[in-house]
Amino acid sequence: MAAMAWRLPTQLATPGKLHHHNDSRTAAYQSSFSWCRTLAPDHLLPSSSSSASSFSTSIGTNTRRLVRCTARAGVGAVNLAPGTPVRPTSILVVGATGTLGRQIVRRALDEGYDVRCLVRPRPAPADFLRDWGATVVNADLSKPETIPATLVGIHTVIDCATGRPEEPIKTVDWEGKVALIQCAKAMGIQKFVFYSIHNCDKHPEVPLMEIKYCTEKFLQDSGLNHVIIRLCGFMQGIIGQYAVPILEEKSVWGTDAPTRIAYMDTQDVARLTFVALRNEKVNGKLLTFAGPRAWTTQEVITLCERFAGQEANVTTVPVSVLRVTRQLTRLFEWTNDVADRLAFSEVLSSDTVFSVPMNETFSLLGVDGKDIVTLEKYLQDYFTNILKKLKDLKAQSKQSDIYF
């Protein structure tokens, strides 16, 4: 029975798989659920208020799939039984091997939580998570039938997962998250933490941001006790994008966009997350975490140059080029996923600031804003440590030289 509670809504919410059902049992199950969300192209959406499951269609191979979401009452997962009590310290981290996920795992273990990590089966096992003291279970959000077993005995789910670059955005970030939330509801999960993107509600033209916003609404209407955290940008991402190429004297790719981003250290994100978990006042709220200051691409590059002690070989890509490239990739079905990711050029072409004042959030969480790492401090520490290591390696190399 529990399996039916999450499998049926997942089927109804899957784009391209919406069919008319005459079975009276289906109607009975639909009436017992409270939520339904359809993520589908505009031409697939019903023109009237009729049920989203009362029509079917197909997508032509050359038709561009625009991401849209609609919500209505009627279908959703429900908790069918109170279940067995579980320890409040038992948490499941989804996406534990990612940039943020691994910091969540480390922080949770340091604070005494019993951590279970959901990771996809992979050629290189996530042994480092086991070495830290976490339990690792294999599952895949794109395969909903693998999810329920991972939730047994879990009190809190922390969702850090996102799809891989090579797979369609909707596979994990929408369909997988719908299945996860519905299953969490059916199995009585006590709290659900979801990470979203700042300003996702303002950019429906960007598929990933639209999907994040749809997932926020889906979670809010699911009835689960939850916390939604919107993020602006990670400092860790700057290392691979700017710092390493500068040190290796390779090209640094940037844009001429005026967009400003308030980067935050993922360790601070993890710390604030667990402060929020323990604060009952935060339940059901939408928070945004942002760093102390918003930076443009050029300002970040200049900062890296200063700490590296050398100039960057900057290759500037005009935003207009990215936009044209996106238009071209939309012409072919097999490049649609590339076009979806290039959609961020639409955001970069606007004078958007990914930042918010944090005073109210710090007050709510009881945190001192002075403890949040600044980008200057983060990059200074990185370059100091890496340059010292490079210097030591160079010295060791000279000591090992043999002369004849």
Coordinates of C-alpha atoms in Angstrom, one line a residue:
M1 CA 0.0 0.0 0.0
A2 CA 2.8 2.4 0.8
A3 CA 4.4 1.7 -2.5
M4 CA 1.2 2.7 -4.3
A5 CA 1.1 6.0 -2.4
W6 CA 4.3 7.2 -4.1
R7 CA 4.3 5.3 -7.4
L8 CA 1.0 6.6 -8.6
P9 CA 1.7 10.3 -8.2
T10 CA 5.1 9.9 -9.7
Q11 CA 3.5 8.5 -12.8
L12 CA 1.0 11.3 -13.0
A13 CA 3.7 13.9 -12.6
T14 CA 6.0 12.6 -15.3
P15 CA 5.9 14.7 -18.5
G16 CA 5.1 12.7 -21.6
K17 CA 3.5 9.9 -19.6
L18 CA 0.1 11.5 -18.8
H19 CA -2.7 9.2 -19.9
H20 CA -6.4 8.9 -19.4
H21 CA -7.4 6.2 -16.8
N22 CA -10.9 4.7 -16.7
D23 CA -10.1 2.4 -13.9
S24 CA -12.3 3.2 -10.9
R25 CA -9.4 2.3 -8.6
T26 CA -7.3 5.1 -10.1
A27 CA -10.0 7.6 -9.4
A28 CA -10.2 6.4 -5.8
Y29 CA -6.5 6.8 -5.3
Q30 CA -6.6 10.3 -6.9
S31 CA -9.2 11.5 -4.5
S32 CA -7.1 10.4 -1.6
F33 CA -4.1 12.5 -2.5
S34 CA -3.8 16.2 -1.9
W35 CA -1.3 17.4 -4.6
C36 CA -0.5 17.1 -8.3
R37 CA 2.1 19.0 -10.3
T38 CA 2.7 18.7 -14.0
L39 CA 5.9 19.8 -15.5
A40 CA 5.3 19.8 -19.2
P41 CA 5.5 21.8 -22.5
D42 CA 2.9 24.5 -23.0
H43 CA 1.2 22.6 -25.7
L44 CA 0.8 19.6 -23.4
L45 CA -1.0 21.5 -20.7
P46 CA -4.8 21.2 -20.6
S47 CA -6.6 24.2 -22.0
S48 CA -9.3 23.9 -19.3
S49 CA -9.4 23.1 -15.6
S50 CA -9.8 19.4 -16.4
S51 CA -7.5 16.8 -14.8
A52 CA -3.9 16.8 -16.1
S53 CA -4.2 13.0 -16.3
S54 CA -7.1 13.2 -18.8
F55 CA -5.1 13.7 -21.9
S56 CA -2.2 12.2 -23.8
T57 CA 0.1 13.4 -26.5
S58 CA 3.5 13.0 -28.0
I59 CA 6.5 15.3 -28.5
G60 CA 7.8 15.7 -32.1
T61 CA 11.5 15.2 -32.5
N62 CA 12.0 18.8 -33.6
T63 CA 9.7 20.5 -31.1
R64 CA 11.5 22.5 -28.4
R65 CA 10.3 21.5 -25.0
L66 CA 9.7 24.6 -22.9
V67 CA 9.7 24.0 -19.2
R68 CA 6.5 25.1 -17.4
C69 CA 4.9 23.9 -14.2
T70 CA 1.3 24.1 -13.1
A71 CA -0.2 23.1 -9.7
R72 CA -3.6 22.0 -8.6
A73 CA -5.1 20.2 -5.7
G74 CA -6.2 16.6 -6.1
V75 CA -3.2 14.3 -6.1
G76 CA -0.3 13.8 -3.8
A77 CA 1.4 11.4 -1.5
V78 CA 0.1 10.9 2.0
N79 CA 1.5 9.3 5.2
L80 CA -0.7 6.2 5.5
A81 CA 0.5 5.2 9.0
P82 CA 2.4 6.8 11.9
G83 CA 5.2 4.3 11.4
T84 CA 8.0 3.3 13.8
P85 CA 9.6 6.1 15.9
V86 CA 13.1 6.9 14.8
R87 CA 16.0 8.9 16.4
P88 CA 16.0 12.6 15.6
T89 CA 19.7 12.3 14.9
S90 CA 19.2 9.9 11.9
I91 CA 19.6 11.7 8.7
L92 CA 19.8 10.8 5.0
V93 CA 22.0 13.0 2.8
V94 CA 21.1 12.8 -0.9
G95 CA 23.9 13.9 -3.2
A96 CA 26.5 13.3 -0.6
T97 CA 29.5 13.2 -3.0
G98 CA 28.9 16.7 -4.4
T99 CA 30.5 20.0 -3.4
L100 CA 27.9 20.8 -0.8
G101 CA 26.9 17.3 0.0
R102 CA 30.3 16.2 1.4
Q103 CA 30.4 19.3 3.6
I104 CA 26.9 18.5 4.9
V105 CA 28.1 14.9 5.7
R106 CA 31.3 16.1 7.5
R107 CA 29.4 18.7 9.6
A108 CA 26.7 16.2 10.5
L109 CA 29.2 13.6 11.6
D110 CA 31.1 16.2 13.6
E111 CA 27.9 17.2 15.4
G112 CA 27.1 13.6 16.3
Y113 CA 24.4 12.7 13.8
D114 CA 23.9 9.2 12.4
V115 CA 24.5 9.8 8.7
R116 CA 23.3 7.7 5.8
C117 CA 24.4 8.8 2.3
L118 CA 22.4 8.0 -0.8
V119 CA 24.7 7.7 -3.7
R120 CA 24.3 6.3 -7.2
P121 CA 26.0 3.0 -8.0
R122 CA 29.3 4.0 -9.5
P123 CA 32.6 2.5 -10.8
A124 CA 34.5 4.4 -8.1
P125 CA 32.7 3.7 -4.8
A126 CA 32.4 6.6 -2.3
D127 CA 34.8 5.0 0.1
F128 CA 35.7 8.4 1.6
L129 CA 32.2 8.7 3.1
R130 CA 32.6 5.4 4.8
D131 CA 36.1 6.4 6.1
W132 CA 34.5 9.4 7.7
G133 CA 32.0 7.2 9.5
A134 CA 28.9 7.5 7.4
T135 CA 26.8 4.6 6.0
V136 CA 26.5 4.5 2.2
V137 CA 23.4 3.1 0.4
N138 CA 23.1 2.8 -3.4
A139 CA 20.0 4.3 -5.0
D140 CA 19.2 6.4 -8.0
L141 CA 16.6 9.2 -8.1
S142 CA 15.9 8.5 -11.7
K143 CA 14.8 5.0 -10.6
P144 CA 12.0 5.7 -8.0
E145 CA 11.8 2.0 -7.0
T146 CA 15.2 2.3 -5.4
I147 CA 14.3 5.1 -3.0
P148 CA 12.0 3.6 -0.3
A149 CA 14.6 1.3 1.3
T150 CA 17.0 4.2 1.8
L151 CA 14.4 6.0 4.0
V152 CA 13.8 3.3 6.5
G153 CA 14.7 4.5 10.0
I154 CA 15.4 8.1 8.8
H155 CA 14.2 11.2 10.6
T156 CA 15.5 14.0 8.4
V157 CA 16.3 14.1 4.6
I158 CA 18.8 16.7 3.4
D159 CA 18.6 16.9 -0.4
C160 CA 21.8 18.3 -2.0
A161 CA 21.5 16.3 -5.2
T162 CA 21.5 17.7 -8.8
G163 CA 21.7 16.0 -12.2
R164 CA 24.9 15.3 -14.0
P165 CA 25.8 17.6 -16.9
E166 CA 25.4 14.8 -19.4
E167 CA 21.8 14.0 -18.4
P168 CA 18.5 15.8 -19.0
I169 CA 17.8 18.4 -16.3
K170 CA 14.3 17.1 -15.6
T171 CA 15.4 13.5 -15.0
V172 CA 16.9 14.0 -11.5
D173 CA 16.0 17.6 -10.7
W174 CA 12.3 17.3 -11.3
E175 CA 11.1 13.7 -11.8
G176 CA 13.6 12.3 -9.2
K177 CA 12.8 15.0 -6.6
V178 CA 9.1 14.4 -7.1
A179 CA 9.5 10.7 -6.4
L180 CA 11.8 11.5 -3.4
I181 CA 9.4 14.0 -1.8
Q182 CA 6.3 11.7 -2.3
C183 CA 8.1 8.7 -0.9
A184 CA 9.3 10.8 2.1
K185 CA 5.7 11.8 2.8
A186 CA 4.4 8.3 2.5
M187 CA 7.1 6.9 4.8
G188 CA 6.6 9.5 7.5
I189 CA 9.9 11.5 7.2
Q190 CA 9.8 14.1 9.9
K191 CA 11.8 16.9 8.2
F192 CA 13.0 17.6 4.6
V193 CA 15.7 20.1 3.7
F194 CA 15.8 21.2 0.1
Y195 CA 18.4 23.4 -1.5
S196 CA 17.3 25.8 -4.2
I197 CA 18.7 28.7 -6.2
H198 CA 18.2 32.4 -5.3
N199 CA 15.9 34.3 -7.7
C200 CA 14.6 31.0 -9.2
D201 CA 11.1 32.4 -9.1
K202 CA 12.2 35.4 -11.3
H203 CA 13.7 33.4 -14.2
P204 CA 11.2 30.9 -15.6
E205 CA 13.2 31.1 -18.9
V206 CA 16.0 29.1 -17.3
P207 CA 14.9 25.5 -17.1
L208 CA 16.9 24.6 -14.0
M209 CA 15.7 27.6 -12.1
E210 CA 12.1 27.0 -13.1
I211 CA 12.4 23.4 -12.0
K212 CA 13.8 24.5 -8.6
Y213 CA 10.9 26.8 -8.1
C214 CA 8.4 24.1 -9.1
T215 CA 10.1 21.7 -6.6
E216 CA 9.8 24.4 -3.9
K217 CA 6.1 24.6 -4.4
F218 CA 5.7 20.9 -4.6
L219 CA 7.5 20.5 -1.3
Q220 CA 5.5 23.3 0.4
D221 CA 2.2 21.7 -0.7
S222 CA 3.2 18.2 0.2
G223 CA 2.5 18.6 3.9
L224 CA 6.0 17.6 4.9
N225 CA 7.7 19.5 7.6
H226 CA 10.4 21.3 5.6
V227 CA 13.1 24.0 5.3
I228 CA 13.9 25.4 1.9
I229 CA 17.3 27.1 1.5
R230 CA 18.1 29.2 -1.6
L231 CA 21.8 29.6 -2.4
C232 CA 23.7 32.2 -4.5
G233 CA 27.0 30.6 -5.3
F234 CA 29.8 28.5 -3.8
M235 CA 33.3 29.8 -3.2
Q236 CA 34.6 26.3 -4.0
G237 CA 33.5 26.7 -7.6
I238 CA 35.8 29.7 -8.0
I239 CA 38.9 27.5 -7.5
G240 CA 38.4 25.3 -10.6
Q241 CA 37.0 28.1 -12.7
Y242 CA 39.5 30.9 -12.0
A243 CA 42.2 30.1 -9.4
V244 CA 43.7 26.9 -10.9
P245 CA 43.8 28.2 -14.5
I246 CA 45.6 31.3 -13.3
L247 CA 48.2 29.2 -11.4
E248 CA 48.7 26.9 -14.4
E249 CA 48.9 29.9 -16.8
K250 CA 45.9 28.7 -18.8
S251 CA 43.1 30.8 -20.2
V252 CA 40.4 32.0 -17.8
W253 CA 37.0 32.2 -19.3
G254 CA 34.7 35.0 -18.3
T255 CA 31.8 37.1 -19.6
D256 CA 31.2 40.8 -20.0
A257 CA 28.0 40.4 -17.9
P258 CA 27.3 42.8 -14.9
T259 CA 25.9 39.9 -12.8
R260 CA 27.0 40.0 -9.2
I261 CA 27.1 36.9 -7.0
A262 CA 27.5 36.7 -3.2
Y263 CA 29.6 33.6 -2.9
M264 CA 29.5 31.5 0.3
D265 CA 31.8 28.9 1.6
T266 CA 30.0 25.5 1.6
Q267 CA 31.3 24.9 5.2
D268 CA 29.3 27.9 6.3
V269 CA 26.3 26.7 4.4
A270 CA 26.6 23.3 6.2
R271 CA 27.0 25.0 9.6
L272 CA 24.0 27.3 9.1
T273 CA 21.9 24.3 7.8
F274 CA 22.3 22.4 11.1
V275 CA 21.6 25.5 13.1
A276 CA 18.4 25.8 11.1
L277 CA 17.6 22.1 11.7
R278 CA 17.7 22.6 15.5
N279 CA 15.6 25.8 15.4
E280 CA 11.8 25.1 15.4
K281 CA 11.1 28.7 14.3
V282 CA 12.6 27.9 10.9
N283 CA 10.2 25.0 10.2
G284 CA 8.3 25.7 7.0
K285 CA 10.3 28.7 6.1
L286 CA 12.2 29.7 2.9
L287 CA 15.7 31.0 3.7
T288 CA 18.4 32.5 1.5
F289 CA 22.0 32.1 2.3
A290 CA 24.4 34.7 0.8
G291 CA 28.0 35.7 1.4
P292 CA 29.0 39.1 2.8
R293 CA 29.5 40.8 -0.6
A294 CA 28.4 40.3 -4.2
W295 CA 31.2 40.1 -6.8
T296 CA 31.3 40.4 -10.6
T297 CA 33.4 38.0 -12.7
Q298 CA 36.1 40.6 -13.3
E299 CA 36.3 41.4 -9.6
V300 CA 36.8 37.8 -8.8
I301 CA 39.6 37.4 -11.4
T302 CA 41.3 40.5 -10.1
L303 CA 41.2 39.1 -6.6
C304 CA 42.7 35.8 -7.7
E305 CA 45.5 37.7 -9.6
R306 CA 46.4 39.6 -6.5
F307 CA 46.7 36.6 -4.3
A308 CA 48.4 34.5 -7.0
G309 CA 50.9 37.2 -7.8
Q310 CA 50.5 36.9 -11.5
E311 CA 48.2 38.1 -14.3
A312 CA 45.4 36.0 -15.7
N313 CA 45.1 35.2 -19.4
V314 CA 41.5 36.2 -19.6
T315 CA 39.3 35.2 -22.6
T316 CA 36.1 37.1 -22.5
V317 CA 33.0 35.6 -24.1
P318 CA 30.3 38.2 -24.8
V319 CA 26.9 37.2 -23.4
S320 CA 25.5 37.8 -26.8
V321 CA 27.6 34.9 -28.2
L322 CA 26.2 32.6 -25.5
R323 CA 22.6 33.6 -26.4
V324 CA 23.2 33.0 -30.1
T325 CA 24.7 29.6 -29.3
R326 CA 21.7 28.7 -27.2
Q327 CA 19.3 29.6 -30.0
L328 CA 21.3 27.4 -32.4
T329 CA 21.3 24.4 -30.0
R330 CA 17.5 24.7 -29.6
L331 CA 17.1 23.8 -33.3
F332 CA 18.0 20.1 -32.7
E333 CA 16.4 17.6 -30.3
W334 CA 19.8 16.1 -29.4
T335 CA 21.2 19.5 -28.3
N336 CA 18.2 20.5 -26.2
D337 CA 20.0 19.7 -22.9
V338 CA 22.9 22.0 -24.0
A339 CA 20.5 24.7 -24.7
D340 CA 18.9 24.3 -21.3
R341 CA 22.2 24.8 -19.6
L342 CA 23.1 27.8 -21.8
A343 CA 19.9 29.3 -20.7
F344 CA 21.9 30.9 -17.8
S345 CA 23.1 33.3 -20.4
E346 CA 19.6 34.8 -20.1
V347 CA 20.3 35.5 -16.5
L348 CA 23.9 36.8 -17.2
S349 CA 22.6 39.2 -19.7
S350 CA 20.5 41.0 -17.1
D351 CA 21.8 43.2 -14.3
T352 CA 21.0 40.5 -11.7
V353 CA 22.4 40.5 -8.2
F354 CA 22.5 37.1 -6.5
S355 CA 22.6 38.4 -3.0
V356 CA 20.3 39.3 -0.1
P357 CA 20.8 41.1 3.2
M358 CA 21.5 38.4 5.9
N359 CA 20.8 40.4 9.1
E360 CA 17.3 39.0 9.6
T361 CA 18.4 35.4 8.8
F362 CA 21.4 35.7 11.2
S363 CA 19.0 37.0 13.9
L364 CA 16.5 34.2 13.3
L365 CA 19.3 31.6 13.5
G366 CA 21.1 33.2 16.4
V367 CA 24.3 33.4 14.4
D368 CA 27.0 36.2 14.3
G369 CA 27.5 37.4 10.8
K370 CA 31.1 38.1 11.5
D371 CA 31.8 34.4 11.6
I372 CA 30.9 34.0 7.9
V373 CA 34.0 33.6 5.8
T374 CA 34.6 36.4 3.2
L375 CA 35.7 35.6 -0.3
E376 CA 38.9 37.6 0.3
K377 CA 39.8 35.4 3.3
Y378 CA 38.9 32.2 1.5
L379 CA 41.0 32.9 -1.6
Q380 CA 43.9 34.3 0.5
D381 CA 44.0 31.0 2.5
Y382 CA 43.8 28.9 -0.6
F383 CA 46.6 30.7 -2.5
T384 CA 48.8 30.9 0.6
N385 CA 48.5 27.1 1.2
I386 CA 48.8 26.1 -2.5
L387 CA 51.7 28.3 -3.2
K388 CA 53.5 27.0 -0.1
K389 CA 52.9 23.4 -1.3
L390 CA 54.2 24.3 -4.7
K391 CA 57.3 25.8 -3.2
D392 CA 57.9 22.8 -1.0
L393 CA 57.5 20.4 -4.0
K394 CA 59.9 22.5 -6.0
A395 CA 62.4 22.3 -3.2
Q396 CA 62.0 18.6 -2.8
S397 CA 62.5 18.1 -6.6
K398 CA 65.8 20.0 -6.5
Q399 CA 67.0 18.0 -3.5
S400 CA 66.3 14.7 -5.4
D401 CA 68.3 15.8 -8.5
I402 CA 71.3 13.6 -9.2
Y403 CA 74.3 15.0 -10.9
F404 CA 77.1 13.1 -12.7

